[in-house]
Coordinates of N, CA and C and ligand atoms in Angstrom, one line a residue:
M184 N -2.7 24.2 -235.3 CA -3.0 25.5 -234.6 C -2.9 25.3 -233.1
A185 N -2.1 26.1 -232.5 CA -1.9 26.1 -231.0 C -3.4 26.2 -230.3
D186 N -3.4 25.5 -229.2 CA -4.7 25.4 -228.5 C -5.0 26.5 -227.6
L187 N -5.8 27.4 -227.9 CA -6.1 28.7 -227.2 C -6.9 28.3 -225.9
K188 N -7.6 27.2 -226.0 CA -8.3 26.7 -224.8 C -7.3 26.3 -223.7
A189 N -6.3 25.7 -224.3 CA -5.2 25.2 -223.3 C -4.5 26.5 -222.8
L190 N -4.4 27.6 -223.5 CA -3.8 28.9 -223.1 C -4.7 29.4 -221.9
A191 N -6.0 29.4 -222.1 CA -6.9 29.9 -221.1 C -6.8 29.0 -219.9
D192 N -6.7 27.8 -220.1 CA -6.5 26.8 -218.8 C -5.2 27.1 -218.1
A193 N -4.1 27.4 -218.9 CA -2.8 27.7 -218.3 C -2.9 29.0 -217.4
V194 N -3.7 30.0 -217.8 CA -3.9 31.2 -217.1 C -4.7 30.8 -215.9
I195 N -5.7 30.1 -216.0 CA -6.6 29.7 -214.9 C -5.8 29.0 -213.8
K196 N -4.9 28.1 -214.3 CA -4.1 27.3 -213.2 C -2.9 28.2 -212.7
G197 N -2.6 29.3 -213.4 CA -1.5 30.1 -213.0 C -0.2 29.5 -213.4
D198 N -0.3 28.6 -214.5 CA 0.9 27.9 -215.1 C 1.7 28.8 -216.0
Q199 N 2.6 29.6 -215.5 CA 3.2 30.7 -216.4 C 4.0 30.0 -217.6
N200 N 4.7 28.9 -217.3 CA 5.5 28.4 -218.3 C 4.7 27.9 -219.5
S201 N 3.6 27.2 -219.2 CA 2.7 26.8 -220.3 C 2.1 28.1 -221.0
A202 N 1.7 29.0 -220.2 CA 1.1 30.3 -220.8 C 2.0 30.8 -221.8
V203 N 3.3 31.0 -221.4 CA 4.3 31.6 -222.3 C 4.5 30.7 -223.6
E204 N 4.7 29.4 -223.3 CA 5.0 28.5 -224.4 C 3.8 28.5 -225.5
I205 N 2.6 28.4 -225.0 CA 1.5 28.3 -225.9 C 1.3 29.6 -226.7
T206 N 1.6 30.7 -226.0 CA 1.5 32.0 -226.6 C 2.5 32.1 -227.7
K207 N 3.7 31.7 -227.5 CA 4.8 31.7 -228.5 C 4.5 30.8 -229.6
A208 N 3.9 29.6 -229.3 CA 3.6 28.6 -230.3 C 2.5 29.2 -231.3
A209 N 1.5 29.8 -230.6 CA 0.3 30.3 -231.4 C 0.9 31.4 -232.3
L210 N 1.6 32.3 -231.8 CA 2.1 33.4 -232.7 C 3.0 32.8 -233.8
G211 N 3.9 31.9 -233.4 CA 4.7 31.2 -234.4 C 4.0 30.6 -235.5
E212 N 2.8 30.1 -235.1 CA 1.9 29.4 -236.2 C 1.1 30.4 -237.0
G213 N 1.3 31.7 -236.6 CA 0.6 32.7 -237.4 C -0.8 33.1 -236.8
A214 N -1.1 32.7 -235.6 CA -2.4 33.1 -235.0 C -2.4 34.6 -234.8
P215 N -3.5 35.3 -235.1 CA -3.6 36.8 -234.9 C -3.4 37.0 -233.4
A216 N -2.6 38.0 -233.1 CA -2.4 38.4 -231.7 C -3.6 38.7 -230.9
K217 N -4.6 39.3 -231.6 CA -5.9 39.6 -231.0 C -6.7 38.4 -230.5
Q218 N -6.6 37.4 -231.4 CA -7.3 36.2 -231.1 C -6.6 35.4 -229.9
V219 N -5.3 35.5 -229.9 CA -4.5 34.9 -228.8 C -4.9 35.6 -227.5
L220 N -5.0 36.9 -227.6 CA -5.4 37.7 -226.4 C -6.8 37.4 -225.9
E221 N -7.7 37.4 -226.9 CA -9.2 37.3 -226.5 C -9.6 35.9 -226.1
E222 N -9.1 34.9 -227.0 CA -9.6 33.5 -226.8 C -8.7 32.7 -225.8
G223 N -7.6 33.3 -225.6 CA -6.6 32.6 -224.6 C -6.5 33.3 -223.3
L224 N -5.8 34.5 -223.3 CA -5.5 35.1 -222.0 C -6.8 35.8 -221.3
I225 N -7.5 36.6 -222.1 CA -8.7 37.2 -221.5 C -9.7 36.1 -221.1
A226 N -9.9 35.1 -222.0 CA -10.9 34.1 -221.6 C -10.5 33.4 -220.3
G227 N -9.2 33.2 -220.1 CA -8.8 32.6 -218.9 C -9.0 33.5 -217.6
M228 N -8.6 34.8 -217.8 CA -8.8 35.7 -216.7 C -10.2 35.9 -216.4
D229 N -11.1 35.8 -217.4 CA -12.6 36.0 -217.2 C -13.1 34.9 -216.2
V230 N -12.6 33.6 -216.5 CA -13.0 32.6 -215.6 C -12.5 32.7 -214.2
V231 N -11.3 33.2 -214.1 CA -10.7 33.4 -212.7 C -11.5 34.5 -212.0
G232 N -11.9 35.6 -212.7 CA -12.6 36.7 -212.1 C -14.0 36.2 -211.7
A233 N -14.7 35.4 -212.5 CA -16.0 34.9 -212.1 C -15.9 34.0 -210.9
R234 N -14.9 33.1 -210.8 CA -14.6 32.2 -209.7 C -14.4 32.9 -208.4
F235 N -13.5 34.1 -208.6 CA -13.2 34.9 -207.5 C -14.5 35.6 -206.9
K236 N -15.4 36.0 -207.8 CA -16.6 36.7 -207.4 C -17.5 35.7 -206.6
K237 N -17.4 34.4 -206.9 CA -18.3 33.4 -206.3 C -17.6 32.7 -205.1
N238 N -16.4 33.3 -204.7 CA -15.6 32.8 -203.6 C -15.2 31.3 -203.9
E239 N -15.1 30.9 -205.2 CA -14.5 29.6 -205.4 C -13.0 29.6 -205.5
V240 N -12.4 30.8 -205.7 CA -11.0 30.9 -205.7 C -10.6 32.2 -204.9
Y241 N -9.5 32.3 -204.2 CA -9.2 33.4 -203.4 C -8.0 34.2 -204.0
I242 N -7.6 35.3 -203.2 CA -6.6 36.2 -203.7 C -5.3 35.5 -204.2
P243 N -4.7 34.6 -203.5 CA -3.5 34.0 -204.0 C -3.6 33.4 -205.5
E244 N -4.8 32.7 -205.7 CA -5.0 32.1 -207.0 C -5.1 33.2 -208.1
V245 N -5.8 34.3 -207.7 CA -5.9 35.4 -208.7 C -4.6 35.9 -209.0
L246 N -3.8 36.2 -208.0 CA -2.4 36.8 -208.2 C -1.6 35.9 -209.1
I247 N -1.6 34.6 -208.8 CA -0.9 33.6 -209.6 C -1.4 33.6 -211.1
A248 N -2.6 33.6 -211.3 CA -3.2 33.7 -212.6 C -2.8 35.0 -213.3
A249 N -2.8 36.1 -212.6 CA -2.4 37.4 -213.2 C -1.0 37.4 -213.6
R250 N -0.2 36.7 -212.8 CA 1.2 36.7 -213.1 C 1.5 35.9 -214.4
A251 N 0.8 34.8 -214.5 CA 0.9 33.9 -215.8 C 0.5 34.8 -216.9
M252 N -0.6 35.5 -216.8 CA -1.1 36.3 -217.8 C -0.1 37.4 -218.2
K253 N 0.5 38.0 -217.1 CA 1.5 39.1 -217.4 C 2.7 38.6 -218.2
M254 N 3.2 37.4 -217.8 CA 4.3 36.8 -218.5 C 4.0 36.6 -220.0
A255 N 2.8 36.1 -220.3 CA 2.4 35.8 -221.6 C 2.2 37.1 -222.4
M256 N 1.7 38.2 -221.7 CA 1.5 39.5 -222.3 C 2.8 40.1 -222.8
E257 N 3.9 39.8 -222.1 CA 5.1 40.4 -222.5 C 5.5 39.9 -223.9
I258 N 5.1 38.7 -224.2 CA 5.4 38.1 -225.5 C 4.4 38.7 -226.6
L259 N 3.2 38.9 -226.1 CA 2.1 39.2 -227.0 C 2.0 40.7 -227.3
E260 N 2.4 41.5 -226.3 CA 2.2 43.0 -226.5 C 2.9 43.6 -227.8
P261 N 4.1 43.3 -228.1 CA 4.7 43.9 -229.3 C 3.9 43.5 -230.5
E262 N 3.3 42.3 -230.6 CA 2.6 41.8 -231.7 C 1.2 42.6 -231.8
L263 N 0.7 42.8 -230.6 CA -0.6 43.6 -230.5 C -0.4 45.0 -231.1
V264 N 0.7 45.6 -230.7 CA 1.1 47.0 -231.1 C 1.2 47.0 -232.7
K265 N 2.0 45.9 -233.2 CA 2.2 45.8 -234.6 C 0.9 45.7 -235.3
A266 N 0.0 44.9 -234.8 CA -1.3 44.7 -235.4 C -2.3 45.9 -235.2
G267 N -1.9 46.9 -234.4 CA -2.7 48.0 -234.2 C -3.9 47.7 -233.4
V268 N -3.8 46.7 -232.5 CA -5.0 46.4 -231.6 C -5.1 47.3 -230.5
K269 N -6.2 48.0 -230.4 CA -6.4 49.1 -229.3 C -6.9 48.3 -228.1
P270 N -6.4 48.9 -226.9 CA -6.9 48.4 -225.6 C -8.5 48.7 -225.5
V271 N -9.1 48.0 -224.6 CA -10.6 48.2 -224.3 C -10.8 49.7 -223.9
G272 N -9.8 50.1 -223.1 CA -9.9 51.5 -222.6 C -8.6 51.8 -221.8
K273 N -8.4 53.0 -221.6 CA -7.2 53.4 -220.8 C -7.6 53.7 -219.3
F274 N -7.0 53.2 -218.4 CA -7.4 53.2 -217.0 C -6.3 53.8 -216.1
L275 N -6.5 54.8 -215.5 CA -5.5 55.5 -214.5 C -5.9 55.0 -213.1
I276 N -5.0 54.4 -212.4 CA -5.4 54.0 -211.0 C -4.4 54.4 -210.0
G277 N -4.8 54.6 -208.8 CA -3.9 54.8 -207.6 C -4.6 54.7 -206.3
T278 N -3.8 54.7 -205.2 CA -4.3 54.7 -203.9 C -4.2 56.2 -203.4
V279 N -5.2 56.7 -202.7 CA -5.4 58.1 -202.4 C -4.2 58.6 -201.5
Q280 N -4.2 59.9 -201.5 CA -3.1 60.6 -200.6 C -3.2 60.1 -199.2
G281 N -2.0 59.8 -198.6 CA -1.8 59.4 -197.3 C -2.1 58.0 -196.9
D282 N -2.4 57.2 -198.0 CA -2.7 55.8 -197.9 C -1.7 54.9 -198.6
L283 N -1.2 54.0 -197.8 CA -0.1 53.1 -198.3 C -0.5 51.7 -198.8
H284 N -1.8 51.5 -198.6 CA -2.3 50.1 -198.9 C -2.4 49.9 -200.4
D285 N -1.8 48.8 -200.9 CA -1.9 48.7 -202.4 C -2.2 47.3 -202.8
I286 N -2.5 46.4 -201.9 CA -2.7 45.0 -202.4 C -4.0 44.9 -203.1
G287 N -5.1 45.5 -202.7 CA -6.4 45.5 -203.4 C -6.3 46.3 -204.7
K288 N -5.6 47.5 -204.6 CA -5.5 48.2 -205.8 C -4.7 47.5 -206.9
N289 N -3.7 46.8 -206.5 CA -2.8 45.9 -207.5 C -3.7 44.9 -208.0
L290 N -4.5 44.2 -207.3 CA -5.4 43.2 -207.8 C -6.4 43.7 -208.8
V291 N -7.0 44.9 -208.5 CA -7.9 45.5 -209.5 C -7.1 45.8 -210.8
A292 N -5.9 46.3 -210.6 CA -5.1 46.7 -211.9 C -4.8 45.5 -212.7
M293 N -4.5 44.5 -212.0 CA -4.2 43.1 -212.7 C -5.4 42.6 -213.5
M294 N -6.5 42.7 -212.8 CA -7.7 42.2 -213.4 C -8.1 42.9 -214.6
L295 N -8.0 44.3 -214.4 CA -8.3 45.1 -215.6 C -7.3 44.8 -216.8
K296 N -6.1 44.7 -216.5 CA -5.2 44.3 -217.6 C -5.6 43.0 -218.2
G297 N -6.0 42.0 -217.3 CA -6.5 40.8 -217.8 C -7.7 40.9 -218.8
A298 N -8.5 42.0 -218.5 CA -9.7 42.2 -219.3 C -9.4 43.0 -220.5
G299 N -8.2 43.4 -220.8 CA -7.8 44.1 -222.0 C -7.7 45.6 -221.9
F300 N -7.7 46.1 -220.7 CA -7.5 47.5 -220.4 C -6.0 47.9 -220.4
E301 N -5.6 49.0 -220.8 CA -4.3 49.6 -220.6 C -4.3 50.3 -219.3
V302 N -3.5 49.9 -218.4 CA -3.6 50.4 -217.0 C -2.3 51.2 -216.7
I303 N -2.5 52.4 -216.2 CA -1.4 53.3 -215.8 C -1.6 53.3 -214.3
D304 N -0.6 52.8 -213.6 CA -0.7 52.7 -212.1 C 0.2 53.7 -211.4
L305 N -0.4 54.7 -210.7 CA 0.3 55.8 -210.1 C 0.9 55.4 -208.7
G306 N 0.6 54.2 -208.3 CA 1.1 53.6 -207.0 C 0.2 54.1 -205.8
V307 N 0.9 54.4 -204.7 CA 0.2 54.8 -203.5 C 0.4 56.2 -203.1
D308 N -0.3 56.7 -202.1 CA -0.2 58.1 -201.6 C -0.2 59.1 -202.8
V309 N -1.2 59.0 -203.6 CA -1.3 59.9 -204.8 C -2.1 61.2 -204.5
K310 N -1.5 62.2 -204.6 CA -2.2 63.5 -204.3 C -3.2 63.9 -205.5
P311 N -4.3 64.6 -205.1 CA -5.3 65.0 -206.1 C -4.7 65.6 -207.3
E312 N -3.7 66.5 -207.2 CA -3.1 67.2 -208.3 C -2.3 66.2 -209.2
Q313 N -1.8 65.1 -208.6 CA -1.2 64.1 -209.4 C -2.1 63.4 -210.3
F314 N -3.3 63.0 -209.7 CA -4.3 62.4 -210.5 C -4.8 63.3 -211.7
V315 N -5.0 64.5 -211.3 CA -5.4 65.5 -212.3 C -4.5 65.6 -213.5
E316 N -3.1 65.8 -213.1 CA -2.1 66.0 -214.0 C -1.9 64.8 -214.9
Q317 N -1.9 63.6 -214.3 CA -1.7 62.4 -215.1 C -3.0 62.1 -216.0
A318 N -4.2 62.4 -215.5 CA -5.4 62.1 -216.2 C -5.4 63.0 -217.5
K319 N -4.9 64.2 -217.3 CA -4.9 65.2 -218.5 C -3.7 64.7 -219.5
S320 N -2.5 64.4 -219.0 CA -1.5 64.1 -219.9 C -1.7 62.8 -220.6
T321 N -2.4 61.8 -220.0 CA -2.5 60.5 -220.6 C -3.8 60.4 -221.4
G322 N -4.7 61.2 -221.2 CA -6.1 61.2 -221.9 C -6.9 59.9 -221.6
V323 N -6.8 59.4 -220.3 CA -7.5 58.2 -219.9 C -9.0 58.3 -220.1
H324 N -9.7 57.1 -220.2 CA -11.2 57.1 -220.2 C -11.7 56.9 -218.9
L325 N -10.9 56.2 -218.0 CA -11.4 55.9 -216.7 C -10.3 56.2 -215.6
L326 N -10.8 56.6 -214.5 CA -9.8 56.9 -213.4 C -10.3 56.1 -212.1
G327 N -9.4 55.4 -211.5 CA -9.9 54.6 -210.4 C -9.1 55.0 -209.1
M328 N -9.8 55.1 -208.0 CA -9.2 55.4 -206.7 C -9.5 54.3 -205.7
S329 N -8.4 54.0 -205.0 CA -8.6 53.0 -203.9 C -8.3 53.7 -202.5
A330 N -9.0 53.4 -201.5 CA -8.8 53.9 -200.1 C -9.0 52.9 -199.2
L331 N -8.2 52.6 -198.2 CA -8.4 51.5 -197.3 C -8.6 52.1 -195.9
L332 N -8.4 53.4 -195.6 CA -8.6 54.0 -194.3 C -9.7 55.0 -194.3
T333 N -10.4 55.0 -193.2 CA -11.5 56.0 -193.1 C -10.9 57.4 -193.2
T334 N -9.7 57.5 -192.6 CA -9.0 58.8 -192.5 C -8.6 59.3 -193.9
T335 N -8.3 58.3 -194.9 CA -7.9 58.8 -196.2 C -9.0 58.9 -197.2
M336 N -10.2 58.3 -196.9 CA -11.3 58.4 -197.8 C -11.6 59.8 -198.3
P337 N -11.6 60.8 -197.4 CA -11.9 62.2 -198.0 C -10.9 62.6 -199.1
G338 N -9.8 61.8 -199.3 CA -8.9 62.1 -200.5 C -9.7 61.8 -201.7
I339 N -10.7 60.9 -201.7 CA -11.5 60.6 -202.9 C -12.3 61.8 -203.4
E340 N -12.9 62.4 -202.3 CA -13.8 63.5 -202.6 C -13.0 64.7 -203.1
K341 N -11.9 64.9 -202.4 CA -11.0 66.0 -202.7 C -10.6 65.8 -204.3
T342 N -10.2 64.6 -204.6 CA -9.7 64.3 -206.0 C -10.8 64.5 -207.0
I343 N -12.0 64.1 -206.7 CA -13.1 64.2 -207.7 C -13.3 65.7 -207.9
K344 N -13.3 66.5 -206.8 CA -13.5 67.9 -206.9 C -12.4 68.6 -207.8
A345 N -11.2 68.2 -207.6 CA -10.1 68.7 -208.3 C -10.2 68.3 -209.8
L346 N -10.6 67.1 -210.1 CA -10.8 66.6 -211.5 C -11.9 67.4 -212.1
R347 N -13.1 67.6 -211.4 CA -14.1 68.4 -212.1 C -13.8 69.8 -212.2
D348 N -13.0 70.4 -211.3 CA -12.5 71.8 -211.4 C -11.6 72.0 -212.7
A349 N -10.8 70.9 -213.0 CA -9.9 70.9 -214.0 C -10.6 70.4 -215.4
E350 N -11.9 70.2 -215.3 CA -12.7 69.7 -216.4 C -12.2 68.4 -217.1
V351 N -11.7 67.5 -216.2 CA -11.2 66.2 -216.7 C -12.5 65.3 -217.0
S352 N -12.6 64.8 -218.1 CA -13.9 64.2 -218.5 C -13.9 62.7 -218.2
A353 N -12.7 62.1 -217.7 CA -12.7 60.7 -217.4 C -13.7 60.3 -216.4
K354 N -14.2 59.1 -216.5 CA -15.2 58.6 -215.5 C -14.5 58.1 -214.4
V355 N -15.0 58.3 -213.1 CA -14.3 57.9 -211.9 C -15.0 56.7 -211.2
M356 N -14.2 55.8 -210.9 CA -14.7 54.7 -210.1 C -13.9 54.5 -208.8
I357 N -14.5 54.1 -207.7 CA -13.8 54.1 -206.5 C -14.0 52.6 -205.8
G358 N -13.1 52.4 -204.9 CA -13.3 51.1 -204.1 C -12.3 51.1 -202.9
G359 N -12.4 50.0 -202.2 CA -11.5 49.8 -201.0 C -12.4 49.5 -199.8
A360 N -11.9 48.8 -198.8 CA -12.7 48.2 -197.8 C -13.8 49.2 -197.1
P361 N -13.4 50.5 -196.8 CA -14.4 51.3 -196.1 C -15.4 52.1 -197.0
V362 N -15.0 51.9 -198.4 CA -15.9 52.7 -199.4 C -17.2 51.9 -199.7
T363 N -18.3 52.7 -199.9 CA -19.6 52.1 -200.2 C -20.3 52.8 -201.3
Q364 N -21.3 52.2 -201.8 CA -22.1 52.8 -203.0 C -22.6 54.1 -202.4
T365 N -23.0 54.2 -201.2 CA -23.7 55.4 -200.6 C -22.6 56.5 -200.6
Y366 N -21.4 56.2 -200.2 CA -20.3 57.2 -200.2 C -20.0 57.6 -201.7
A367 N -20.0 56.6 -202.6 CA -19.8 56.9 -204.1 C -20.8 58.0 -204.5
D368 N -22.0 57.7 -204.2 CA -23.1 58.6 -204.7 C -22.9 60.1 -204.1
K369 N -22.5 60.0 -202.8 CA -22.4 61.3 -202.0 C -21.3 62.1 -202.6
V370 N -20.2 61.6 -203.1 CA -19.0 62.3 -203.6 C -19.1 62.5 -205.1
G371 N -20.1 61.9 -205.7 CA -20.2 62.2 -207.2 C -19.3 61.2 -208.0
A372 N -18.9 60.0 -207.5 CA -18.2 59.1 -208.3 C -19.1 58.5 -209.3
D373 N -18.6 58.0 -210.5 CA -19.5 57.5 -211.5 C -19.8 55.9 -211.2
G374 N -19.0 55.4 -210.3 CA -19.3 54.0 -209.9 C -18.4 53.5 -208.8
Y375 N -18.9 52.5 -208.1 CA -18.3 51.8 -207.0 C -18.2 50.4 -207.2
A376 N -17.2 49.7 -206.9 CA -17.0 48.2 -207.0 C -16.5 47.6 -205.7
P377 N -17.2 46.6 -205.2 CA -16.7 46.1 -203.9 C -15.6 45.1 -204.0
D378 N -15.2 44.6 -205.2 CA -14.1 43.7 -205.4 C -13.5 43.8 -206.8
A379 N -12.5 43.2 -207.0 CA -11.7 43.4 -208.3 C -12.5 42.8 -209.5
A380 N -13.2 41.7 -209.3 CA -14.0 41.2 -210.5 C -15.1 42.2 -210.8
S381 N -15.8 42.7 -209.8 CA -16.9 43.6 -210.0 C -16.3 44.9 -210.6
A382 N -15.1 45.3 -210.2 CA -14.4 46.5 -210.8 C -14.3 46.3 -212.3
V383 N -13.9 45.1 -212.8 CA -13.8 44.9 -214.2 C -15.1 45.1 -214.9
D384 N -16.2 44.5 -214.3 CA -17.5 44.6 -214.9 C -17.9 46.1 -215.0
L385 N -17.6 46.8 -213.9 CA -18.1 48.3 -213.9 C -17.3 49.0 -214.9
A386 N -15.9 48.7 -215.0 CA -15.1 49.5 -216.0 C -15.6 49.2 -217.4
K387 N -15.9 48.0 -217.7 CA -16.4 47.7 -219.0 C -17.7 48.4 -219.3
S388 N -18.6 48.5 -218.3 CA -19.9 49.1 -218.5 C -19.7 50.6 -218.6
L389 N -18.7 51.2 -218.0 CA -18.5 52.7 -218.1 C -17.8 53.1 -219.4
V390 N -17.0 52.2 -220.0 CA -16.5 52.5 -221.3 C -17.4 52.2 -222.5
A391 N -18.4 51.4 -222.2 CA -19.2 50.9 -223.3 C -20.0 52.0 -224.0
Ligands
LIG424 CO1 -3.5 48.5 -192.7 N1 -5.3 48.9 -191.9 N2 -2.9 50.1 -191.7 N3 -1.8 47.9 -193.3 N4 -4.4 46.9 -193.1 C1 -6.4 48.0 -192.4 C2 -7.0 48.5 -193.7 C3 -7.4 48.0 -191.1 C4 -8.8 47.7 -191.4 C5 -6.8 47.0 -190.1 C6 -7.6 47.1 -188.8 O1 -7.4 47.9 -187.9 N5 -8.4 46.1 -188.6 C7 -7.1 49.5 -190.6 C8 -8.0 50.6 -191.1 C9 -9.1 51.1 -190.1 C10 -9.9 52.1 -190.7 O2 -9.4 53.1 -191.1 N6 -11.2 51.8 -190.9 C11 -5.7 49.7 -191.0 C12 -4.8 50.6 -190.4 C13 -5.3 51.4 -189.1 C14 -3.4 50.8 -190.8 C15 -2.4 51.8 -190.2 C16 -3.0 53.2 -189.8 C17 -1.8 51.1 -189.0 C18 -0.8 51.9 -188.2 O3 0.2 52.2 -188.6 N7 -1.3 52.3 -187.0 C19 -1.4 51.9 -191.3 C20 -1.7 53.0 -192.2 C21 -0.6 53.1 -193.2 C22 -0.9 54.2 -194.3 O4 -1.6 53.7 -195.2 N8 -0.6 55.4 -194.2 C23 -1.6 50.5 -192.0 C24 -0.5 49.9 -192.6 C25 -0.7 48.6 -193.2 C26 0.5 47.8 -193.8 C27 1.6 48.7 -194.4 C28 1.1 47.1 -192.7 C29 -0.2 46.7 -194.7 C30 -0.4 47.3 -196.1 C31 0.6 46.7 -197.1 C32 0.2 47.0 -198.5 O5 -0.9 47.2 -198.9 N9 1.3 46.9 -199.3 C33 -1.6 46.8 -194.0 C34 -2.6 45.7 -194.3 C35 -2.1 44.5 -195.1 C36 -3.9 45.8 -193.8 C37 -5.0 44.7 -193.9 C38 -4.5 43.6 -192.9 C39 -5.3 44.1 -195.2 C40 -5.5 45.0 -196.3 C41 -5.6 44.3 -197.6 O6 -4.6 44.3 -198.4 N10 -6.6 43.5 -197.8 C42 -6.3 45.5 -193.4 C43 -7.2 44.8 -192.5 C44 -8.1 43.8 -193.3 O7 -8.6 44.2 -194.4 N11 -8.2 42.7 -192.8 C45 -5.7 46.8 -192.8 C46 -6.7 42.6 -199.0 C47 -7.2 43.4 -200.2 C48 -7.2 42.4 -201.4 O8 -8.4 43.9 -200.0 O9 -7.7 46.3 -200.2 O10 -10.1 45.7 -199.4 P1 -8.9 45.4 -200.3 O11 -9.3 45.4 -201.8 C49 -10.3 44.7 -202.4 C50 -11.6 45.6 -202.4 O12 -11.6 46.6 -201.3 C51 -11.7 46.1 -203.7 O13 -11.1 45.1 -204.5 C52 -10.1 44.5 -203.8 C53 -10.0 43.0 -204.2 O14 -11.2 42.4 -204.2 N12 -11.0 47.4 -204.1 C54 -11.4 48.1 -205.2 C55 -9.8 48.0 -203.6 N13 -9.5 49.1 -204.2 C56 -10.5 49.2 -205.2 C57 -10.6 50.1 -206.3 C58 -11.7 50.0 -207.1 C59 -12.6 48.9 -207.0 C60 -12.5 48.0 -206.0 O15 -11.9 50.9 -208.1 C61 -10.9 51.8 -208.5

């Protein structure tokens, strides 16, 4: 039986070749795709997330680990679909209107994927009506907005209002350097996370 602990370690080290090889070997030996995902890939990303939170690793290490996970996921995804394994939740994410910063948003998206969420990434400069339209057409459980500029933060409030007006029921979480819990409370967001690892914890608690 392929070693899923070794798969988790490959993700932690960002060793994409080993991650892909062990994933292929595990599936070849008949390991259930869900087990490979949970005990290998997600277990590895959980460790990376926890270390990132404690400042034991930094953004480059997280990005390298996420890339290894992504490569292995390409092998695993068709098998998960075949096995009917459902994602933890569907998450729509984007950077608000007028804002082109996407490094933090991408990191949050990668960590969410690493935790088993299906992530639909709308990119940057996303207008409130685009969030509303996509939230409705995809039926997501969670919607996340990132803002890096004090001048674009009001886009969060506008989008939340547009979502509520359109009766979109998805829970809303927000983040980005200038965003705070106080601001989240003021604009009626369901949650705020200061970093990507906390965003995963928050997302899990909001879909629980
Ligand atoms: Co810009 N920029 N920038 N910039 N930029 C900042 C944000 C700034 C603080 C720099 C400064 O002046 N000291 C400043 C904002 C000031 C303010 O409004 N308070 C600023 C400015 C002014 C500008 C321009 C206006 C500059 C100009 O043109 N005059 C311009 C605006 C363009 C626009 O958006 N319309 C601009 C442009 C750019 C670049 C294009 C050059 C580039 C962006 C490249 C890109 O993203 N593809 C850039 C960069 C790189 C930065 C800095 C240097 C780094 C931002 C970053 O990526 N941080 C930044 C200064 C700084 O922070 N040191 C700066 C790393 C990233 C991992 O952190 O995004 O905070 P962060 O994400 C974290 C958390 O915030 C959280 O998790 C992430 C990971 O832990 N998080 C979430 C983020 N989103 C979340 C969502 C969640 C939950 C958590 O739930 C959904």
